[in-house]
Coordinates of C-alpha atoms and ligand atoms in Angstrom, one line a residue:
X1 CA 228.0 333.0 228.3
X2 CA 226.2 333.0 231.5
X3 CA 223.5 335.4 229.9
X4 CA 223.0 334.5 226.6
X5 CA 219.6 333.6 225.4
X6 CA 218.3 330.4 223.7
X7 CA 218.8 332.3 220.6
X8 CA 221.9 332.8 221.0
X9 CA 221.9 336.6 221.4
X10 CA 222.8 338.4 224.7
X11 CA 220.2 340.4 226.4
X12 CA 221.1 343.4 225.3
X13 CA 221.3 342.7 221.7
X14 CA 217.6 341.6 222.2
X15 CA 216.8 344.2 223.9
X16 CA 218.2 346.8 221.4
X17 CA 216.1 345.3 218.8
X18 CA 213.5 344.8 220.4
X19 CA 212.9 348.5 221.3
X20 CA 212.7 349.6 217.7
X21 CA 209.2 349.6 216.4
X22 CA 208.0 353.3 216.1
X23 CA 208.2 354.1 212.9
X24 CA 212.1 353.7 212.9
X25 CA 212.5 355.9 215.9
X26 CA 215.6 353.7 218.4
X27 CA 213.8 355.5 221.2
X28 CA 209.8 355.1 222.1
X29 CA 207.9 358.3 222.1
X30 CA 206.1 359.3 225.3
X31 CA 202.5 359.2 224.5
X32 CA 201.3 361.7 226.5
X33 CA 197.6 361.1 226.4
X34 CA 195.1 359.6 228.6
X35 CA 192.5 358.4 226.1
X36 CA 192.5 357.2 222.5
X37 CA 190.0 357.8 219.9
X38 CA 188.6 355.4 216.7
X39 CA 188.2 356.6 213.6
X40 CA 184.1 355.1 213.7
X41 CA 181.3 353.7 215.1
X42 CA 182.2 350.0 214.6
X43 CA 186.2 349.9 215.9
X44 CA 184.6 351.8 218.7
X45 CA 182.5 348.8 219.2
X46 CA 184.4 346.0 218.2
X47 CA 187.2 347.5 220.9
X48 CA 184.8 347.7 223.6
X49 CA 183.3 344.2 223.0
X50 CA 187.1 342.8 223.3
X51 CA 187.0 342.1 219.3
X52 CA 190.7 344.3 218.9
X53 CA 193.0 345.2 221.3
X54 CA 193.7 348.8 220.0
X55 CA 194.8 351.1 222.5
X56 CA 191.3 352.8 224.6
X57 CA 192.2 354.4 227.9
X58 CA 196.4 355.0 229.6
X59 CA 195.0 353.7 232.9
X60 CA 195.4 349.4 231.1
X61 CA 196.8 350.4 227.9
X62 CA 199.8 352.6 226.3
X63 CA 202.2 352.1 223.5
X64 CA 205.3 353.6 225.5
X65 CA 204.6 351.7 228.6
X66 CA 203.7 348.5 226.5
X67 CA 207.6 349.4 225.0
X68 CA 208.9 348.7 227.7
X69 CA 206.1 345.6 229.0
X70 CA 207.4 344.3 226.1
X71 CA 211.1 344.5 226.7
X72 CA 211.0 342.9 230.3
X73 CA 208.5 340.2 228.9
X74 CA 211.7 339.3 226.8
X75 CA 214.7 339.9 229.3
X76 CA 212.4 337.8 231.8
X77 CA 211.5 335.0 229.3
X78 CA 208.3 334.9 230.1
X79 CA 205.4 335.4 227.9
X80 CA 204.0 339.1 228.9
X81 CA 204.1 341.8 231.1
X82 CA 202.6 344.8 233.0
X83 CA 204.8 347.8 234.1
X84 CA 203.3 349.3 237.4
X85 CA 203.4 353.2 239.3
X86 CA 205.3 351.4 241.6
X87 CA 207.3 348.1 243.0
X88 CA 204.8 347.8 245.4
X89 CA 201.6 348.5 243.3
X90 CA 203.4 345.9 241.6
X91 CA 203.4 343.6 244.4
X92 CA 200.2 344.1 246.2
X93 CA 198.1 344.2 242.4
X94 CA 199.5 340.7 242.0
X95 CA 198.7 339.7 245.3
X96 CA 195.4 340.8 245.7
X97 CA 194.5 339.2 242.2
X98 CA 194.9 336.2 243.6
X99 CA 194.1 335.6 247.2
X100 CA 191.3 335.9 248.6
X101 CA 189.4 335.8 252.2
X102 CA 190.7 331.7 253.9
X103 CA 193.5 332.0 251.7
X104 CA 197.0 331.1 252.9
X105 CA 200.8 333.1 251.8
X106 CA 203.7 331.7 252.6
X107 CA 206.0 334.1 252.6
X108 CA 210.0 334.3 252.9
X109 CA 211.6 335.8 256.2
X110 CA 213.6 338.8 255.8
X111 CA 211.0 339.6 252.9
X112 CA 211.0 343.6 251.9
X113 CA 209.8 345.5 254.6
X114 CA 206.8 347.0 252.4
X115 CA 206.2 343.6 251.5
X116 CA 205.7 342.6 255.4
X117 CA 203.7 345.4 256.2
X118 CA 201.3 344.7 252.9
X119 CA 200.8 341.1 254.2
X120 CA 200.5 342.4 258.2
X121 CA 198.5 346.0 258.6
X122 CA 196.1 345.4 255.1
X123 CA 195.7 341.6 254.3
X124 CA 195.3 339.9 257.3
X125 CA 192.8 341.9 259.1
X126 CA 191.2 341.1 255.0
X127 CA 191.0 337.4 256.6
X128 CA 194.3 336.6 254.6
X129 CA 196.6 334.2 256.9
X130 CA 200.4 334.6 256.5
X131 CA 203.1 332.4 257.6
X132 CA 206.6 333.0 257.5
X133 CA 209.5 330.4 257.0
X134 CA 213.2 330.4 256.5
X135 CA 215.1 329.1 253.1
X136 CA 215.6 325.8 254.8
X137 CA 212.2 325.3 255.5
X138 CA 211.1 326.1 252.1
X139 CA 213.7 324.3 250.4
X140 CA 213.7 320.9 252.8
X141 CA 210.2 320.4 253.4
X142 CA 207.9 319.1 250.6
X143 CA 204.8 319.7 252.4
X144 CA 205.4 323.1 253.8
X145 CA 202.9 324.9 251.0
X146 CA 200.7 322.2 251.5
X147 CA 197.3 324.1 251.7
X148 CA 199.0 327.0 250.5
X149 CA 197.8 329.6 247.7
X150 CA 200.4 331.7 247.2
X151 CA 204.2 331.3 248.1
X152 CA 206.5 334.6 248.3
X153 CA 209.5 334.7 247.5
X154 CA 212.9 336.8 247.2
X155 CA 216.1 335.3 246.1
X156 CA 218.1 336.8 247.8
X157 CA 216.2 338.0 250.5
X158 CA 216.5 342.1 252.5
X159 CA 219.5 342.8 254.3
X160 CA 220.6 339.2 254.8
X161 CA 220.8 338.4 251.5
X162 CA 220.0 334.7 251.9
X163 CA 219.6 332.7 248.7
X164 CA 216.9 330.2 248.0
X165 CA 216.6 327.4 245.2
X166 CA 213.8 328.5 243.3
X167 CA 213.7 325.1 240.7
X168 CA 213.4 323.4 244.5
X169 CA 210.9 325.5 245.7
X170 CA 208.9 325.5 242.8
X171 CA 208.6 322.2 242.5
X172 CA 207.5 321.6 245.7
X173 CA 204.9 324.6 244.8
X174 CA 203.5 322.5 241.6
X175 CA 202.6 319.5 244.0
X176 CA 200.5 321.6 246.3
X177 CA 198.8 323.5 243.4
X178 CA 200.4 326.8 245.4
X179 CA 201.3 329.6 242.8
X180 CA 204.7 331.5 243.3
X181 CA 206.0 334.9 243.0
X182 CA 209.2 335.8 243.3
X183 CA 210.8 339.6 244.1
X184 CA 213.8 339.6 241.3
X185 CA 215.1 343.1 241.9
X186 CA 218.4 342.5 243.4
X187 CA 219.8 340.2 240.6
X188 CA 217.5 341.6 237.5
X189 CA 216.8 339.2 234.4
X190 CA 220.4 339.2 233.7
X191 CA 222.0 337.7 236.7
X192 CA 218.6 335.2 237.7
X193 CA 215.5 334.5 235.6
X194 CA 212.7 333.0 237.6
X195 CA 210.4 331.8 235.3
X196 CA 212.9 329.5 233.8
X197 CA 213.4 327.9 236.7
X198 CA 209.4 327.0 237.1
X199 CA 208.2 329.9 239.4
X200 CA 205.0 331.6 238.2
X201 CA 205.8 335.1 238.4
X202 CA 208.3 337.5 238.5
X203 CA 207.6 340.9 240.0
X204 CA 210.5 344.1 240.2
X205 CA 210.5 347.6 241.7
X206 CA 211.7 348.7 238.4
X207 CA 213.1 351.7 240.4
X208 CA 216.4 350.1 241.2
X209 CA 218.8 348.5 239.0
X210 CA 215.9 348.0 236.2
X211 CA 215.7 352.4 236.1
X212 CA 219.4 352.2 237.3
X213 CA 219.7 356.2 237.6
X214 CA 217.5 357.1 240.9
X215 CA 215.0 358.8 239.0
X216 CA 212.0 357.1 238.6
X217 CA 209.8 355.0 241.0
X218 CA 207.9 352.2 238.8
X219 CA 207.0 348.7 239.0
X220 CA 206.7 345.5 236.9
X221 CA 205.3 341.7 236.7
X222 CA 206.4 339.4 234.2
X223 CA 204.5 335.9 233.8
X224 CA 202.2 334.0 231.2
X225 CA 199.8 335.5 229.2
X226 CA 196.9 334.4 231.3
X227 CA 198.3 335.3 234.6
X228 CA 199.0 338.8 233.5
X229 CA 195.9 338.7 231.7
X230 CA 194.2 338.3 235.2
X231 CA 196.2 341.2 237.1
X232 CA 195.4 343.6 234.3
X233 CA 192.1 342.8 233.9
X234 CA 191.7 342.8 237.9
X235 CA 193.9 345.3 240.3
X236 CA 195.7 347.1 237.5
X237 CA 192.1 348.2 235.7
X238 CA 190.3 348.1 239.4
X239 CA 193.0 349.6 241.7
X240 CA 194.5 351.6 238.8
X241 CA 198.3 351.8 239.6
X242 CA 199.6 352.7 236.5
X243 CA 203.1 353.1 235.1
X244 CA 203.0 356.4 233.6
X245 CA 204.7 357.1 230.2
X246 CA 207.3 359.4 230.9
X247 CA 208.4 356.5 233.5
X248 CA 208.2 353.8 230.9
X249 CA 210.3 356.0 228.5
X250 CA 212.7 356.6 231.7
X251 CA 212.6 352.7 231.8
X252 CA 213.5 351.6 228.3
X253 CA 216.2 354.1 228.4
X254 CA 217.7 352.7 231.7
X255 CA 217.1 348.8 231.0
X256 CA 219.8 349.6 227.6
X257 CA 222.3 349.9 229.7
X258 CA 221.5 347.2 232.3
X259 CA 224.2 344.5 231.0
X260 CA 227.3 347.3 231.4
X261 CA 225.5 348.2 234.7
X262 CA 225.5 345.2 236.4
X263 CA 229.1 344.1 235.5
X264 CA 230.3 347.2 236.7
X265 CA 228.0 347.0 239.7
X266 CA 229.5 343.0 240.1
X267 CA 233.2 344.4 239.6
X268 CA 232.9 346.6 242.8
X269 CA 231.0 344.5 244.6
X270 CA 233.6 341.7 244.3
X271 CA 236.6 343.8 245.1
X272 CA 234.2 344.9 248.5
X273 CA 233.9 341.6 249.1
X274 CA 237.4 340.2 248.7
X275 CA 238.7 343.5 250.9
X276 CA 235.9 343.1 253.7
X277 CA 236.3 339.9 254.0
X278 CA 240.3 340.2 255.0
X279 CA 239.6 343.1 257.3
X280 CA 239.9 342.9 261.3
X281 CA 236.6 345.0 262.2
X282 CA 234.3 342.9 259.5
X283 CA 232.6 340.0 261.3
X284 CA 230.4 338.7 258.3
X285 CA 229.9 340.0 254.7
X286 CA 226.2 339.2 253.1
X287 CA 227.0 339.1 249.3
X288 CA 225.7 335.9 247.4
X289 CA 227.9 335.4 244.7
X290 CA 227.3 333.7 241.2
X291 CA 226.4 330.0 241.6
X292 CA 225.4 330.3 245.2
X293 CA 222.4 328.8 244.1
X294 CA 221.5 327.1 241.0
X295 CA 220.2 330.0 238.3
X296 CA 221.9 332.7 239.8
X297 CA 224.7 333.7 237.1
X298 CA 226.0 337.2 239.0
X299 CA 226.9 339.0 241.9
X300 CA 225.0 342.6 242.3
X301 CA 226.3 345.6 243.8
X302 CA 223.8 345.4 247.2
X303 CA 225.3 343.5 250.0
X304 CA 225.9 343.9 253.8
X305 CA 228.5 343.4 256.4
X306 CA 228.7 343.5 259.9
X307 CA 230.8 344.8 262.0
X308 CA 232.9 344.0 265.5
X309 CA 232.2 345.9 268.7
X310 CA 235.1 348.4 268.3
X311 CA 232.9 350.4 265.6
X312 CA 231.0 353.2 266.4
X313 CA 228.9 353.2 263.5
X314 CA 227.2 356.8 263.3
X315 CA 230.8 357.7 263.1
X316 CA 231.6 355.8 260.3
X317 CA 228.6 356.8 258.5
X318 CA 229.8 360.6 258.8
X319 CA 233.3 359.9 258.0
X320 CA 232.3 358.6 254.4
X321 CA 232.7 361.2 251.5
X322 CA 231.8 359.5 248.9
X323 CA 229.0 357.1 250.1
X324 CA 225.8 358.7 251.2
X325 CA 223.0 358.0 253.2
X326 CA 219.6 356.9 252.2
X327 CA 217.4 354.7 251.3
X328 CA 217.1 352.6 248.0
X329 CA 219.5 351.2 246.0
X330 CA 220.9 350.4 242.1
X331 CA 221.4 353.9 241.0
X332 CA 224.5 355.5 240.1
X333 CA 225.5 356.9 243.8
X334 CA 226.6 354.8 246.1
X335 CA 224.8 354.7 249.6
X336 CA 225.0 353.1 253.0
X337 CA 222.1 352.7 255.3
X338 CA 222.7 351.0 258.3
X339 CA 220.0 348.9 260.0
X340 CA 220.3 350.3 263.2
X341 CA 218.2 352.8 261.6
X342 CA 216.0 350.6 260.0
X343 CA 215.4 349.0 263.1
X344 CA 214.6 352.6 264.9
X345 CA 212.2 352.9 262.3
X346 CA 208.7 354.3 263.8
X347 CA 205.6 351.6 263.6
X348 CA 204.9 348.2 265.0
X349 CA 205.1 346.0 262.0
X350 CA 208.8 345.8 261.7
X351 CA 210.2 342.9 259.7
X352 CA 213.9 343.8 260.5
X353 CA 212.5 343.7 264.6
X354 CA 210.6 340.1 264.2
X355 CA 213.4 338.2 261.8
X356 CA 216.2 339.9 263.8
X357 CA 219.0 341.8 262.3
X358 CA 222.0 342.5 263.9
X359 CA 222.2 346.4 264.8
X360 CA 225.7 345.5 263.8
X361 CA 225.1 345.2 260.4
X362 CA 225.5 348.0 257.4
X363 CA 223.7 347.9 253.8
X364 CA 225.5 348.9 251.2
X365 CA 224.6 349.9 247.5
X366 CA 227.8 350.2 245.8
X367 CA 227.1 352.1 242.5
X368 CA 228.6 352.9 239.6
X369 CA 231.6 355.4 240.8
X370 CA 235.5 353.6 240.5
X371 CA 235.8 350.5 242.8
X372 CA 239.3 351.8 244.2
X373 CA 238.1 355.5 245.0
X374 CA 235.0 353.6 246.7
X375 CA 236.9 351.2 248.8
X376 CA 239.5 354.0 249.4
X377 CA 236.3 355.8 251.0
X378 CA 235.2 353.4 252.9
X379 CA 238.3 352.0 254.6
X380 CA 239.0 355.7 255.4
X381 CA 236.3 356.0 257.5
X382 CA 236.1 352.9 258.8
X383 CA 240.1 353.4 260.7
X384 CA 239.0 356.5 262.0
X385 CA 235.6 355.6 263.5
X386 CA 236.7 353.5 266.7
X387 CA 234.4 353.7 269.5
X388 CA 235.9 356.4 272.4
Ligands
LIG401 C1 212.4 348.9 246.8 C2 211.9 347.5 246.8 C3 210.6 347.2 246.6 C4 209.5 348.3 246.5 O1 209.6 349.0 245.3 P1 209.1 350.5 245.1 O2 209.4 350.8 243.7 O3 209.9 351.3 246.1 O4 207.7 350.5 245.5 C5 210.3 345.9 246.5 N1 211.2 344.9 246.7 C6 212.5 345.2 246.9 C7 213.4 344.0 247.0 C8 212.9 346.5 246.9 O5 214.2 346.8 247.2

């Protein structure tokens, strides 16, 4: 089975067991407290002088959020983990712990939009150089990261959804000395795990498929135990963005049901793309499907399409009933957001303006609602939203 582990358990058998641990409680606690005291003088001490690893302060340390460090250390296979306020604290305190003034990224186009404005409004004018290159660059040329400290990396990449070999790109990465991260949101440990295909580190915003509900906003890295080491001891102590418990517990609750999720997610998400695929206004559909490249083991529910001339597209949007409109993805709801909006979008760094995105195109998330009501919705409003 595509996602069984070397043990020969699926992930979620691991991860059932593995979130036991409190006393027999099947469910962590939320440990609502921002310090912890010692019971004398010399754990104090031997705490403070690094001699235990008891629990001191929430801001670096907290048994409910280390529940669920723990549980994406394991559904990652990587050695260690820490959870973040946010997928971009997330990104930016693993950055930042390891460029520096000089330094060079290079980064993927198409990369989160976030993502591109991190790297554009804060760490160049930090004296931070970024370049920007397509999957074929990456992939073709071995000396592209020559020089390079840190490569970037989403698999599949925003909007387009194009899909990169990450063994390739790694090992041109190892050559160079260049250390790679890699955004694993849209295909979660159970469709794509990064690490065992020789990249670094994995980073998520935890609030989409990882939460899987819409209603938390969190972040996580995943990588060895010394490069975690690092970005807690650095930006997550220094810049402080903390997961918070009662998002951790959110967390472990959501990631329980993340194998039924994402085959139910995949189900849809193939009958979208076998029916956009055969219908007259649909000019392209961007769905990488298992296989695509080598490591990727599923198809998730986000995808785009484009569509022909004949569609007037703030119609459609209106005619839908059961999709909404918004922004993020991998909850229950499904939602549509259609990049001419994206590309409206106020401000001067805007990645969807510089890599070019059709205005043609149309995000989808398709959630966890039935796949026949859902395409029944969407075709709908599609036949009655022809340009007048
Ligand atoms: C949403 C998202 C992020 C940012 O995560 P937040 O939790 O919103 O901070 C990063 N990468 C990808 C691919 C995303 O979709």
């Amino acid at each position: 089975m595509a996602d069984a582990e070397p043990g020969g358990y699926s992930i979620e058998t691991m991860l059932a067991a593995a979130a036991s641990g409190f006393g027999g409680a099947v469910a962590p606690p939320i440990v609502q407290t921002s310090l912890f005291t010692f019971d004398s003088y010399k754990a104090f001490e031997d705490r403070m002088a690094g001699r235990s690893g008891d629990p001191l302060y929430t801001r670096v340390q907290n048994p409910t959020v280390a529940a669920f460090e723990n549980l994406m250390a394991k559904a990652e296979e990587g050695e260690a983990a820490v959870g973040f306020a946010s997928g971009m604290a997330a990104i930016s305190s693993t950055v930042l712990a390891f460029v520096r003034p000089g330094d060079r990224i290079a980064c993927i186009e198409h990369v989160y939009p976030d993502a591109y404005r991190l790297f554009e409004r804060l760490l160049r004018p930090f004296g931070i150089e970024v370049t920007y290159h397509s999957v074929a660059d990456f992939q073709q040329d071995p000396d592209l990261l020559k020089g390079v400290r840190l490569a970037y990396l989403e698999s599949p990449n925003s909007v387009v959804f194009q899909t990169l070999d990450l063994a390739a790109v790694a090992a041109h990465a190892r050559r160079h000395g260049t250390l790679t991260v890699v955004d694993n949101s849209w295909a979660t440990p159970l469709f794509q795990r990064p690490l065992t295909l020789g990249i670094d580190i994995v980073v998520h915003s935890a609030s989409k498929y990882l939460s899987g509900h819409s209603d938390t906003v969190a972040g996580v890295v995943v990588a060895g135990t010394d490069l975690i080491g690092r970005i807690r001891d650095l930006t997550l102590t220094l810049l402080g963005g903390k997961l918070a418990p009662f998002e951790a517990f959110l967390l472990t609750r959501g990631l329980r049901t993340l194998g039924p999720r994402m085959r139910q997610h995949q189900e849809t998400a193939n009958v979208f793309v076998d029916r956009l695929s055969a219908h007259p206004k649909v000019t392209a559909v961007l769905s990488p499907g298992p296989n695509s490249v080598p490591g990727l083991t599923g198809r998730s529910g986000l995808m785009s399409l484009e569509l022909d001339a004949s569609v007037d597209i703030p119609r459609l949007a209106d005619a839908l009933k059961l999709f909404r409109l918004g922004v993020s993805w991998g909850g229950f709801e499904s939602l549509v957001l259609p990049t001419r909006i994206g590309l409206a979008q106020a401000g001067e760094q805007n990645s969807m303006q510089r890599f070019g995105v059709s205005d043609r195109v149309l995000r989808l998330s398709l959630g966890l609602e039935d796949p026949n009501d859902l395409w029944a919705d969407f075709e709908a409003a599609l036949s009655t939203s022809a340009r007048s």
